[in-house]
Coordinates of C-alpha atoms and ligand atoms in Angstrom, one line a residue:
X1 CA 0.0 0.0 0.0
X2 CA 2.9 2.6 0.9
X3 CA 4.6 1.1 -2.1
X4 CA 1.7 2.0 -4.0
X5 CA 1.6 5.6 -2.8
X6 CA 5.1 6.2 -3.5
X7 CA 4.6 5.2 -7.1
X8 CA 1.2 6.9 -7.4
X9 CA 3.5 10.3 -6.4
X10 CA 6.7 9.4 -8.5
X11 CA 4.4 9.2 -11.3
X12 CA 2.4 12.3 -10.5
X13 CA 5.4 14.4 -10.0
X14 CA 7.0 13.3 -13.1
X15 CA 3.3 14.4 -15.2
X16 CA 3.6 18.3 -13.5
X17 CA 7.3 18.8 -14.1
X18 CA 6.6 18.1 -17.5
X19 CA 3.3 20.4 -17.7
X20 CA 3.3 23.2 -15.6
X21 CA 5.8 24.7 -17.9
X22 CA 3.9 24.3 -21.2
X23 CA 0.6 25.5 -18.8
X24 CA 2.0 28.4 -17.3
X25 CA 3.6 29.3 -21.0
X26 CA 0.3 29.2 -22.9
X27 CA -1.5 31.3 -20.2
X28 CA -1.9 34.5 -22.7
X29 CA -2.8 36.7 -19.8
X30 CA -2.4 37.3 -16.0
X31 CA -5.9 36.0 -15.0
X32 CA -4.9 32.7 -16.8
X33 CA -1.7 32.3 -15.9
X34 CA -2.8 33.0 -11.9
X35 CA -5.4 30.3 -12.4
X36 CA -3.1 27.6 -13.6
X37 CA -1.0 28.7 -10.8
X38 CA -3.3 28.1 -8.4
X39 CA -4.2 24.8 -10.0
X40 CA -0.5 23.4 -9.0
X41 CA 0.5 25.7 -6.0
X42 CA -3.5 26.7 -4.4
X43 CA -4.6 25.3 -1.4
X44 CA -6.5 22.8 -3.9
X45 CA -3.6 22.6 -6.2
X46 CA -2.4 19.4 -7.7
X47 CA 1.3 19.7 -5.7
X48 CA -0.4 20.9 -2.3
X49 CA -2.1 17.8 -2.7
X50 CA 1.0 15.2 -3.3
X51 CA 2.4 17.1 -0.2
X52 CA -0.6 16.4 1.9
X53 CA -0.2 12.6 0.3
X54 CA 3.7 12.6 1.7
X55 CA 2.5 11.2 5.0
X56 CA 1.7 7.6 3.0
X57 CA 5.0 7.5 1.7
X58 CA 7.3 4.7 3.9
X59 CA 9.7 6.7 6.3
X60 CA 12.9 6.0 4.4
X61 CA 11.7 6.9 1.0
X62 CA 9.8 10.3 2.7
X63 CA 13.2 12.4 2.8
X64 CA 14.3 12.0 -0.8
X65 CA 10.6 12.4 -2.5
X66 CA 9.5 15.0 -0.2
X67 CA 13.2 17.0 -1.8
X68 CA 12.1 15.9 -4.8
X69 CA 8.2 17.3 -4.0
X70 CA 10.0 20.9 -2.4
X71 CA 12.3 21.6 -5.1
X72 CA 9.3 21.4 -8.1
X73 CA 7.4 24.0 -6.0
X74 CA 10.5 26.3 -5.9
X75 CA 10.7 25.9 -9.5
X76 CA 6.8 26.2 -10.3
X77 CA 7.4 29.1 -8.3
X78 CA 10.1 30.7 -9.7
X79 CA 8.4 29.5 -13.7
X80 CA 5.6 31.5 -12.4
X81 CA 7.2 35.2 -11.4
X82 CA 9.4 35.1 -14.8
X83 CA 6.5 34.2 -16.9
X84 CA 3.8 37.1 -14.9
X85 CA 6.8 39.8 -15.4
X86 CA 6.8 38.8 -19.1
X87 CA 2.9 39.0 -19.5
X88 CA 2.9 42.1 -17.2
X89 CA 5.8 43.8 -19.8
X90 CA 4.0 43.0 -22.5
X91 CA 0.6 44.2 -21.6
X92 CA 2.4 47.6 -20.7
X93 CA 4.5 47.4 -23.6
X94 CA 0.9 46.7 -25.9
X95 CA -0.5 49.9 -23.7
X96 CA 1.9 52.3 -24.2
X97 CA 2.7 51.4 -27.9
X98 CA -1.4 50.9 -29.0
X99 CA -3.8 53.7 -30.3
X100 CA -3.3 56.8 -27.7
X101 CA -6.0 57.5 -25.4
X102 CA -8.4 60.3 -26.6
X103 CA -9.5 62.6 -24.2
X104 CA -12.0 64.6 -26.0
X105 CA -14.4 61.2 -27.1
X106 CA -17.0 62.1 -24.7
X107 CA -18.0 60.1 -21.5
X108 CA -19.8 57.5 -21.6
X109 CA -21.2 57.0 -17.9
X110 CA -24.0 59.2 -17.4
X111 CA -22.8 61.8 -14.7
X112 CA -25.1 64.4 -13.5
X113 CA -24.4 67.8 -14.6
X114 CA -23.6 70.4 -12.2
X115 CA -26.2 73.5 -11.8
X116 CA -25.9 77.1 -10.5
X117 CA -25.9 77.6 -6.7
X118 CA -28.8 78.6 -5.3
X119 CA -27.4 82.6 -5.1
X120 CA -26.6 82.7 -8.2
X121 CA -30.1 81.7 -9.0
X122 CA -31.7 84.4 -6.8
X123 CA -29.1 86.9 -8.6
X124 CA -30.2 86.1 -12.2
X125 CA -34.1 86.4 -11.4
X126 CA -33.3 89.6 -9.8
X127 CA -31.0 90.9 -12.2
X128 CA -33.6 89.6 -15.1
X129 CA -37.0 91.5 -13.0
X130 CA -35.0 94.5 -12.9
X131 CA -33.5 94.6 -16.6
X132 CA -37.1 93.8 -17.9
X133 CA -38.1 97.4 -16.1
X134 CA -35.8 99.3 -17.8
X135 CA -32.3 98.9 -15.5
X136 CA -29.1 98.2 -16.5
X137 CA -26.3 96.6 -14.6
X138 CA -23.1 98.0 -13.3
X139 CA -20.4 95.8 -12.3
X140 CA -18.8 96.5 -8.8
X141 CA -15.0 96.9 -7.1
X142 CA -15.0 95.1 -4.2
X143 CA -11.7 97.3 -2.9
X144 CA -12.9 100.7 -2.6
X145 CA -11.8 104.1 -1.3
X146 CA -12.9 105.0 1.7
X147 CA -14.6 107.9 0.6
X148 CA -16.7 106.1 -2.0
X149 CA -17.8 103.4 0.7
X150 CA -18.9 106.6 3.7
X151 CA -18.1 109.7 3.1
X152 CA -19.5 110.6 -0.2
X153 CA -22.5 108.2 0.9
X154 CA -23.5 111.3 3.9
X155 CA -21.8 108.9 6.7
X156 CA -20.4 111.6 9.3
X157 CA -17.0 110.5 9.8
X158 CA -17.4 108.8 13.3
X159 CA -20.2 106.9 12.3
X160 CA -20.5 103.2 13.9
X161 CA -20.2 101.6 10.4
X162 CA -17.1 103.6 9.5
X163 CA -15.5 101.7 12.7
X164 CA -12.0 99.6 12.1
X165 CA -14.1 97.1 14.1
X166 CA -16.8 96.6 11.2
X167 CA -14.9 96.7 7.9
X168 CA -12.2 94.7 6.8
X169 CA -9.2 97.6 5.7
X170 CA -6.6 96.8 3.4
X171 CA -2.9 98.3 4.5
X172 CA -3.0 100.5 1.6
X173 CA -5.9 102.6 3.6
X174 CA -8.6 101.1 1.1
X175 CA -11.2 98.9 2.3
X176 CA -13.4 95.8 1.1
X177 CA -17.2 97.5 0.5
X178 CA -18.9 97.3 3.3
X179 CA -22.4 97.6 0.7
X180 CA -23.0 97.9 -3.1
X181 CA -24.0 101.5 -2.5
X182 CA -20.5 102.4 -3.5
X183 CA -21.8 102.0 -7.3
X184 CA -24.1 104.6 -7.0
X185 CA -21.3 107.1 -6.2
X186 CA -19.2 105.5 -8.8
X187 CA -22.0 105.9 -11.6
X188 CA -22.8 109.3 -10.4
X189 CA -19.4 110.3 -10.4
X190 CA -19.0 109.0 -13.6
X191 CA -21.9 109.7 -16.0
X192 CA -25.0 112.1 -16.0
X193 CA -28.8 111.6 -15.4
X194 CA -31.0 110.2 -16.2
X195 CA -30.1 106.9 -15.0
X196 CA -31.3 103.2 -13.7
X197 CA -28.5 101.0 -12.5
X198 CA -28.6 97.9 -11.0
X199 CA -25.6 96.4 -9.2
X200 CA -25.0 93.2 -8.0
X201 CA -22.1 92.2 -5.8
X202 CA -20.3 90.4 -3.1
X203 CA -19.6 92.8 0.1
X204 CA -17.5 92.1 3.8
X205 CA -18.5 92.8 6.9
X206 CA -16.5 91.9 10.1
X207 CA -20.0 89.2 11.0
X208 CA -20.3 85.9 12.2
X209 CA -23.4 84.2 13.1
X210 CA -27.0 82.4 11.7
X211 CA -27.7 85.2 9.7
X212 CA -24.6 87.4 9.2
X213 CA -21.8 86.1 7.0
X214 CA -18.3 87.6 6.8
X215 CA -18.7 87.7 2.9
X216 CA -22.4 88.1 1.7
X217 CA -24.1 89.0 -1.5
X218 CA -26.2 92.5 -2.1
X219 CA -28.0 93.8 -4.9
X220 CA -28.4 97.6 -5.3
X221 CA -30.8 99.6 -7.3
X222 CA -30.8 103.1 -7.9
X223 CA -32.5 105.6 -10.6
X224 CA -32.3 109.2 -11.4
X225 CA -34.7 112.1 -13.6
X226 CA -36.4 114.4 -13.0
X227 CA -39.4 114.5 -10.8
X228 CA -38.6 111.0 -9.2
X229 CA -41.1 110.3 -6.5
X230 CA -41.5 107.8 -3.8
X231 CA -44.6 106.6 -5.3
X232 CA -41.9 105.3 -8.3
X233 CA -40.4 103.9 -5.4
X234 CA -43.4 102.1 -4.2
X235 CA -44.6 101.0 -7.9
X236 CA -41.1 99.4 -8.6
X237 CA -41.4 97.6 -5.4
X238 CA -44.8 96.0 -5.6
X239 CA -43.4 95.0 -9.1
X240 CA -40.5 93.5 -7.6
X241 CA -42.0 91.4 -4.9
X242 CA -44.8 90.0 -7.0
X243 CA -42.9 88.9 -10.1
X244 CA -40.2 87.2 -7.4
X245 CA -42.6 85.9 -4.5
X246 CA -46.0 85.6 -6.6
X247 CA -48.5 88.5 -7.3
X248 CA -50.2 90.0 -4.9
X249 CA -47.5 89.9 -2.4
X250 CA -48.3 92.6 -0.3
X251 CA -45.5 95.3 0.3
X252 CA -44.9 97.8 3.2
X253 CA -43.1 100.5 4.2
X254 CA -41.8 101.6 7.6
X255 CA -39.6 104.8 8.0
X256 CA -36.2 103.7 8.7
X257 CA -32.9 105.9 8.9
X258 CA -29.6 105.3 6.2
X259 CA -27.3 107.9 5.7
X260 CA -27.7 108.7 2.0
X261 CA -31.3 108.4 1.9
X262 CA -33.9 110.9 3.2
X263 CA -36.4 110.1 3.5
X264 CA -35.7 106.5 4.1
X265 CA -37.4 103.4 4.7
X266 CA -37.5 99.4 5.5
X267 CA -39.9 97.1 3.4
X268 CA -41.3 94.2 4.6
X269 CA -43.6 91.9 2.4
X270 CA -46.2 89.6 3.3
X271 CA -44.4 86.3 4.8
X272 CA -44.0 83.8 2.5
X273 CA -44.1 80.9 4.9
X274 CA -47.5 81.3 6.7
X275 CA -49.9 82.6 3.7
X276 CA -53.2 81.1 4.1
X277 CA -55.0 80.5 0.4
X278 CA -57.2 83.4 0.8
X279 CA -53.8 86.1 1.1
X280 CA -54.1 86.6 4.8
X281 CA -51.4 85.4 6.6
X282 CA -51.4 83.1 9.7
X283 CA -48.3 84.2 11.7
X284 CA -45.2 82.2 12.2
X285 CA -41.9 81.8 14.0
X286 CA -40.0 83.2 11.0
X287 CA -42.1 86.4 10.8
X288 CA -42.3 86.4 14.9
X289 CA -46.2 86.3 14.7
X290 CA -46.4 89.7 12.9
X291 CA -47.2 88.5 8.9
X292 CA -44.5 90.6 7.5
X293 CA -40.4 90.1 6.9
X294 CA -38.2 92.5 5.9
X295 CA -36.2 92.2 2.7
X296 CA -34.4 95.5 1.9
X297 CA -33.8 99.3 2.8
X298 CA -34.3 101.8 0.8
X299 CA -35.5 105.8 0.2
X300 CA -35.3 108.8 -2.0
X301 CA -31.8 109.7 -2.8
X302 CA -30.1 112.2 -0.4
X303 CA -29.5 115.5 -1.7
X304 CA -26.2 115.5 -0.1
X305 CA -25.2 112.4 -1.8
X306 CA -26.0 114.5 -5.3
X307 CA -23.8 117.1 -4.4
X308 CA -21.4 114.9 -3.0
X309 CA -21.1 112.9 -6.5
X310 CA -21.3 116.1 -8.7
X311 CA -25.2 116.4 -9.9
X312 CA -27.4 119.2 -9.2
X313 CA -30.1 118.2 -6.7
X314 CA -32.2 120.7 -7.5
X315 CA -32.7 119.6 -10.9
X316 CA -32.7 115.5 -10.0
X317 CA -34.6 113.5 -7.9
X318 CA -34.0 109.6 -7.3
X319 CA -34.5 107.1 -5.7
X320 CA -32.0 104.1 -4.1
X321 CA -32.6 100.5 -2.2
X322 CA -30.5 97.4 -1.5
X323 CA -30.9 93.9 -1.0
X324 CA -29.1 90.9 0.7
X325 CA -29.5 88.2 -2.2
X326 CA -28.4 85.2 1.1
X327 CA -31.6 86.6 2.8
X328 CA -33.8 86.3 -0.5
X329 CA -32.6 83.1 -1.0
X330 CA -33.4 82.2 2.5
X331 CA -37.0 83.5 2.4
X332 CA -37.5 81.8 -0.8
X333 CA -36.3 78.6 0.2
X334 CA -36.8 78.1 3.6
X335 CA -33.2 78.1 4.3
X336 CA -32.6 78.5 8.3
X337 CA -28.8 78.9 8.6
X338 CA -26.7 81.4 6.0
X339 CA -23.9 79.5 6.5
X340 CA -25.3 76.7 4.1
X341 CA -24.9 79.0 1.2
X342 CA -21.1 78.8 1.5
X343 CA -20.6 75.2 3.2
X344 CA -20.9 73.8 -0.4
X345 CA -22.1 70.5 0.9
X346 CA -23.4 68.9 -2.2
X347 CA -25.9 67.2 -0.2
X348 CA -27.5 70.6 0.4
X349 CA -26.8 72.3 -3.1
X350 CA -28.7 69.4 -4.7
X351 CA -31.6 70.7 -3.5
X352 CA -31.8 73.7 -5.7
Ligands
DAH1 N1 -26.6 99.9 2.0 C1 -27.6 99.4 2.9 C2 -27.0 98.3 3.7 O1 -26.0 97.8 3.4 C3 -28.8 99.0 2.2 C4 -29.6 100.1 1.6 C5 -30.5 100.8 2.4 C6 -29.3 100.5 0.3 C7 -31.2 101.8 1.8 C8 -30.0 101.5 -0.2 C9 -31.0 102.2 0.5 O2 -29.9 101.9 -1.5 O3 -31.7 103.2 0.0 O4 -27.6 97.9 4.7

């Protein structure tokens, strides 16, 4: 019986040494060649198993067939490496020599295309309500001189908002606009009435909390001629709040103070979040139980600001008011922290 074994293992041995090499030379690729490997070395493999059949063998024979048995591993082993380096150099070789790569064929997984964030939204259906009335749209500079940002703007030199505390100053003496109002100055400054400008833009403040951001977004809106009323004011208003938050949207105005304006006011519209289907509004937490929110400031165009910039306020009238496009966006969506807006979480974004 052990006799048997022994020549059941002399014969098996002498079949691989003469195939594995022919196997492992007509495997064309690595997946191949790894299987037939694992066919002769794998815990299943065809020499794993003679080795587990050593224990039949008779004691003396053991030592010189289980040589025999170790040194046709090593050299399966070693056939192995030499013959994955040469498939591995060829396919690289094949890779590098074959028809280059074209970047420009267009994918072919479906990958979801990207899509405006949600203040750019708000900005382009503001910018379009107000170019349909007749506005046009003047770019901003975020650096500005002081001047340009206060002074010019009726802010009395010690004024709160003027403090190195609130602004962010360059060392040059410049400083980060603290509002778009700067671009009425500029466009005063730089062209004469009649006029109806538009200017959206980022501005700094030195802020930090739910709804106060360091950088934000603001929207101004200014127009000059002659004879300007509030009730222009009031019209373009009502316009404004219907075509963004649905007709009918009521509008108010409560007298408010800002430097360049006189006089000045706050509007508040109709909350969005607890309108009832017949208009009337139910109260909320967002609008504290009152019906209305605010969304801008605004008011009839300070004489001093005229003169300031150069035009005759006796001859011009105008009007001036100015948005926060994160607080838009917030009433419009129902967003509760402003922070979101520049988090760039995709899982928020996606929402829009
Ligand atoms: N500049 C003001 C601010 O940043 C907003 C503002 C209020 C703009 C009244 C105006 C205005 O044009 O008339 O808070």
């Amino acid at each position: 019986m052990s006799d048997d074994a022994q020549q059941q293992i002399e014969t098996k041995l002498a079949g691989l040494r003469e195939t594995f090499l022919p196997r492992f030379a007509s495997a064309e690729n690595e997946i191949v060649l790894r299987e037939e490997n694992a066919k002769l070395l794998g815990k299943k493999g065809e020499l794993t198993a003679i080795l587990r059949d050593m224990g039949k063998v008779p004691g003396p024979a053991r030592k010189a067939i289980g040589e025999r048995v170790n040194n046709l591993k090593v050299e399966a082993e070693a056939a192995f490496e030499l013959r994955l380096k040469t498939i591995q150099k060829e396919a690289r070789d094949a890779d590098l020599n074959g028809v280059p790569f074209d970047l420009t064929l267009p994918g072919r997984m479906p990958f979801g295309k990207g899509h405006k964030h949600p203040i750019n939204q708000i900005r382009e259906e503001v910018v379009a309500i107000f170019r349909s009335l007749g506005f046009g749209v003047h770019e901003g500079r975020e650096i500005e001189l002081e001047e340009n940002n206060f002074a010019r703007l009726g802010f009395p030199p010690d004024h709160p908002a003027t403090d190195m505390q609130d602004s962010f100053w360059t060392t040059s003496g410049h400083l980060l606009r603290t509002h778009t109002s700067n671009i009425q100055v500029r466009a005063m400054m730089s062209q004469k009435p009649p006029m109806a400008f538009i200017a959206p833009g980022a501005v700094y403040r030195r802020d930090d909390d739910a709804t106060h951001s360091p950088m934000f977004h603001q929207l101004e809106a200014f127009l000059v001629d002659e004879n300007v009323s509030m009730a222009h004011l009031r019209g373009i208003l009502s316009e404004f709040a219907g075509r963004l938050f649905g007709a009918g949207t009521p509008v108010r105005l409560r007298p408010s103070y800002f430097p360049f304006v006189e006089p000045g006011a706050e509007v508040d519209i109709g909350c969005t979040f607890c309108k009832k289907s017949d208009g009337t509004r139910a109260g909320c937490s967002l609008c504290k139980h009152t019906g209305w929110i605010e969304v801008l400031g605004c008011g009839m165009i300070h004489p001093v600001v005229f003169e300031q910039c150069g035009i005759d306020p006796e001859q011009w009238t105008g009007f001036a008011l100015g948005m926060g496009l994160e607080r838009l966006a917030m009433l419009r969506y129902g967003v509760p922290h402003m922070r979101l807006f520049f988090e760039n979480d995709p899982r928020f974004l996606a929402q829009f």
